[in-house]
Amino acid sequence: QVFQRRTNDAGAIRIVLRDIAGADAVEARLTLLAPSRRGTDADWTRLALEPVKVGKDQPPTSSADLPAAAGGWYRLDVRARKAADVIAAASVPRVGSGEVFITAGQSNSSNWGEGTQEAKDDRVVYCDWKSFVPARDPLPDSYGTERKENHGNQYPALGDRLAAAWGVPVAFR
């Protein structure tokens, strides 16, 4: 997942937690993955959790932002503690602080361009509203389905250029 950076050098990763009853503290860290060319590890940081409103039959939910240097990919580790004991832990294998673009258009934005493309830089991804996938044609369209024709769009090539110029992950939606 890619989170929009706030400045050229920094952003934040939004962390949402459900049902962490019994925890005295929740901590998170970021570990820069090789061969990232930009970014900085973040050691264990106590999260300042804020309650999130959810439906009455949903478990209690909280969120917090973890500061992140622009770049990536990072591995995100989160742990809940009660005193000195870790009572729950989870990891997300790839998150980044970079650029997120919401796209719009007609035929060229919906897999009707000539020929298919694939991003060469693994920092270029596409969000299909459920997950982030490598930017490879045919990209999921606005309905979350893939067109089977031999057509594509400009986002894989554009993403490669932006990731190379800015040194950060790039996501399209």
Short mmCIF file of C-alpha atoms in Angstrom, two decimals:
data_model
loop_
_atom_site.label_atom_id
_atom_site.label_comp_id
_atom_site.label_asym_id
_atom_site.label_seq_id
_atom_site.Cartn_x
_atom_site.Cartn_y
_atom_site.Cartn_z
CA GLN A 1 0.00 0.00 0.00
CA VAL A 2 1.19 3.52 -0.72
CA PHE A 3 0.32 6.51 1.46
CA GLN A 4 0.52 10.04 0.08
CA ARG A 5 3.63 11.77 1.38
CA ARG A 6 3.07 15.18 2.98
CA THR A 7 6.39 16.76 1.93
CA ASN A 8 9.18 15.73 -0.43
CA ASP A 9 10.88 13.88 2.42
CA ALA A 10 8.18 12.72 4.82
CA GLY A 11 4.72 11.32 5.23
CA ALA A 12 2.85 8.98 7.54
CA ILE A 13 1.50 5.45 7.45
CA ARG A 14 -2.10 5.22 8.73
CA ILE A 15 -2.55 2.25 11.06
CA VAL A 16 -6.05 1.03 11.92
CA LEU A 17 -6.49 -1.49 14.74
CA ARG A 18 -9.56 -3.44 15.78
CA ASP A 19 -10.34 -4.94 19.17
CA ILE A 20 -7.12 -4.30 21.12
CA ALA A 21 -8.77 -4.56 24.53
CA GLY A 22 -6.35 -5.35 27.32
CA ALA A 23 -3.36 -3.61 25.75
CA ASP A 24 -1.47 -0.97 27.74
CA ALA A 25 0.38 0.25 24.65
CA VAL A 26 0.55 -0.31 20.91
CA GLU A 27 3.85 0.18 19.11
CA ALA A 28 4.89 0.13 15.46
CA ARG A 29 8.11 0.23 13.47
CA LEU A 30 9.17 0.46 9.85
CA THR A 31 12.04 -1.53 8.37
CA LEU A 32 13.35 -0.38 4.99
CA LEU A 33 13.46 -3.26 2.53
CA ALA A 34 16.35 -3.84 0.13
CA PRO A 35 17.03 -2.63 -2.52
CA SER A 36 15.23 0.61 -1.55
CA ARG A 37 17.19 3.62 -2.62
CA ARG A 38 15.43 6.09 -0.37
CA GLY A 39 13.90 5.98 3.11
CA THR A 40 14.86 5.44 6.75
CA ASP A 41 14.07 2.75 9.30
CA ALA A 42 11.79 3.84 12.15
CA ASP A 43 12.39 2.12 15.49
CA TRP A 44 9.54 0.98 17.75
CA THR A 45 7.28 3.98 18.37
CA ARG A 46 4.35 4.13 20.78
CA LEU A 47 1.21 5.03 18.83
CA ALA A 48 -1.12 7.78 19.96
CA LEU A 49 -4.35 5.95 19.20
CA GLU A 50 -7.59 7.79 18.46
CA PRO A 51 -10.99 6.06 18.54
CA VAL A 52 -12.72 5.53 15.19
CA LYS A 53 -16.51 5.52 14.94
CA VAL A 54 -17.83 2.18 13.70
CA GLY A 55 -21.19 0.44 13.59
CA LYS A 56 -22.75 -0.71 16.86
CA ASP A 57 -22.04 -4.41 16.17
CA GLN A 58 -18.41 -3.79 15.16
CA PRO A 59 -15.40 -4.30 17.44
CA PRO A 60 -13.80 -1.18 18.93
CA THR A 61 -11.47 0.43 16.38
CA SER A 62 -8.59 2.89 16.78
CA SER A 63 -6.17 4.56 14.39
CA ALA A 64 -2.87 6.41 14.47
CA ASP A 65 -0.36 7.81 12.02
CA LEU A 66 3.22 6.54 12.12
CA PRO A 67 5.70 9.08 10.69
CA ALA A 68 7.56 7.68 7.66
CA ALA A 69 10.39 9.02 5.55
CA ALA A 70 9.39 9.23 1.89
CA GLY A 71 10.59 6.19 -0.01
CA GLY A 72 10.20 2.53 0.55
CA TRP A 73 9.26 -0.21 0.43
CA TYR A 74 9.01 -0.79 4.20
CA ARG A 75 7.86 -3.71 6.31
CA LEU A 76 5.44 -2.47 8.96
CA ASP A 77 5.42 -4.33 12.30
CA VAL A 78 2.80 -3.59 14.96
CA ARG A 79 2.63 -5.04 18.46
CA ALA A 80 0.28 -4.64 21.42
CA ARG A 81 1.75 -4.85 24.92
CA LYS A 82 0.39 -5.46 28.38
CA ALA A 83 3.19 -4.54 30.78
CA ALA A 84 6.32 -6.23 29.38
CA ASP A 85 4.39 -8.93 27.48
CA VAL A 86 3.51 -8.76 23.79
CA ILE A 87 -0.12 -9.90 23.60
CA ALA A 88 -0.64 -9.44 19.85
CA ALA A 89 1.53 -8.73 16.81
CA ALA A 90 1.06 -8.30 13.07
CA SER A 91 3.10 -7.30 10.02
CA VAL A 92 2.38 -5.80 6.63
CA PRO A 93 5.05 -6.84 4.12
CA ARG A 94 5.14 -3.72 1.91
CA VAL A 95 4.02 -0.17 2.62
CA GLY A 96 5.42 3.08 1.31
CA SER A 97 5.26 6.83 1.67
CA GLY A 98 5.11 8.23 -1.84
CA GLU A 99 2.69 9.52 -4.45
CA VAL A 100 -0.92 8.48 -4.95
CA PHE A 101 -2.80 9.51 -8.09
CA ILE A 102 -6.55 9.28 -8.65
CA THR A 103 -7.00 8.87 -12.39
CA ALA A 104 -9.86 9.77 -14.65
CA GLY A 105 -10.47 9.68 -18.35
CA GLN A 106 -12.09 7.80 -21.12
CA SER A 107 -10.66 5.09 -23.33
CA ASN A 108 -6.95 5.49 -22.53
CA SER A 109 -7.67 5.37 -18.80
CA SER A 110 -9.74 2.20 -19.06
CA ASN A 111 -7.47 -0.23 -20.93
CA TRP A 112 -8.33 0.81 -24.48
CA GLY A 113 -4.89 2.16 -25.44
CA GLU A 114 -2.81 0.42 -28.09
CA GLY A 115 -0.75 -2.45 -26.71
CA THR A 116 -0.05 -3.51 -23.13
CA GLN A 117 2.61 -2.31 -20.72
CA GLU A 118 4.14 -3.46 -17.46
CA ALA A 119 5.94 -1.26 -14.93
CA LYS A 120 9.61 -2.20 -14.66
CA ASP A 121 9.97 -0.61 -11.20
CA ASP A 122 8.33 -2.65 -8.42
CA ARG A 123 7.43 0.60 -6.63
CA VAL A 124 4.71 1.26 -9.24
CA VAL A 125 1.36 -0.19 -8.19
CA TYR A 126 -2.33 0.10 -8.93
CA CYS A 127 -5.17 0.06 -6.39
CA ASP A 128 -8.32 -1.83 -7.36
CA TRP A 129 -10.20 -0.66 -4.21
CA LYS A 130 -9.42 -3.95 -2.46
CA SER A 131 -5.65 -4.23 -2.73
CA PHE A 132 -2.55 -2.82 -4.36
CA VAL A 133 -1.28 -4.84 -7.34
CA PRO A 134 1.73 -4.43 -9.65
CA ALA A 135 1.03 -1.97 -12.47
CA ARG A 136 0.69 -4.44 -15.34
CA ASP A 137 -1.86 -4.26 -18.17
CA PRO A 138 -4.64 -4.89 -18.32
CA LEU A 139 -5.16 -2.95 -15.09
CA PRO A 140 -8.41 -3.51 -13.19
CA ASP A 141 -11.02 -1.10 -14.47
CA SER A 142 -13.28 1.08 -12.35
CA TYR A 143 -15.50 -1.92 -11.65
CA GLY A 144 -12.61 -4.04 -10.33
CA THR A 145 -12.57 -6.41 -13.31
CA GLU A 146 -9.86 -6.88 -15.92
CA ARG A 147 -10.45 -6.46 -19.62
CA LYS A 148 -9.20 -9.50 -21.52
CA GLU A 149 -8.41 -7.65 -24.77
CA ASN A 150 -4.81 -6.92 -25.79
CA HIS A 151 -5.12 -3.29 -24.71
CA GLY A 152 -3.56 -1.20 -21.98
CA ASN A 153 -3.02 2.31 -20.71
CA GLN A 154 -0.25 4.76 -19.91
CA TYR A 155 0.05 4.26 -16.14
CA PRO A 156 2.79 1.59 -15.98
CA ALA A 157 5.17 3.69 -18.12
CA LEU A 158 4.24 6.94 -16.38
CA GLY A 159 4.72 5.29 -12.98
CA ASP A 160 8.21 4.10 -13.96
CA ARG A 161 9.21 7.65 -14.88
CA LEU A 162 7.78 9.17 -11.70
CA ALA A 163 9.31 6.53 -9.40
CA ALA A 164 12.73 7.05 -11.04
CA ALA A 165 12.51 10.85 -10.82
CA TRP A 166 11.19 11.09 -7.26
CA GLY A 167 12.59 7.92 -5.66
CA VAL A 168 9.30 6.95 -4.01
CA PRO A 169 6.52 4.40 -4.56
CA VAL A 170 3.80 5.53 -6.98
CA ALA A 171 0.20 4.29 -6.87
CA PHE A 172 -2.60 4.86 -9.35
CA ARG A 173 -6.32 4.47 -8.84
#
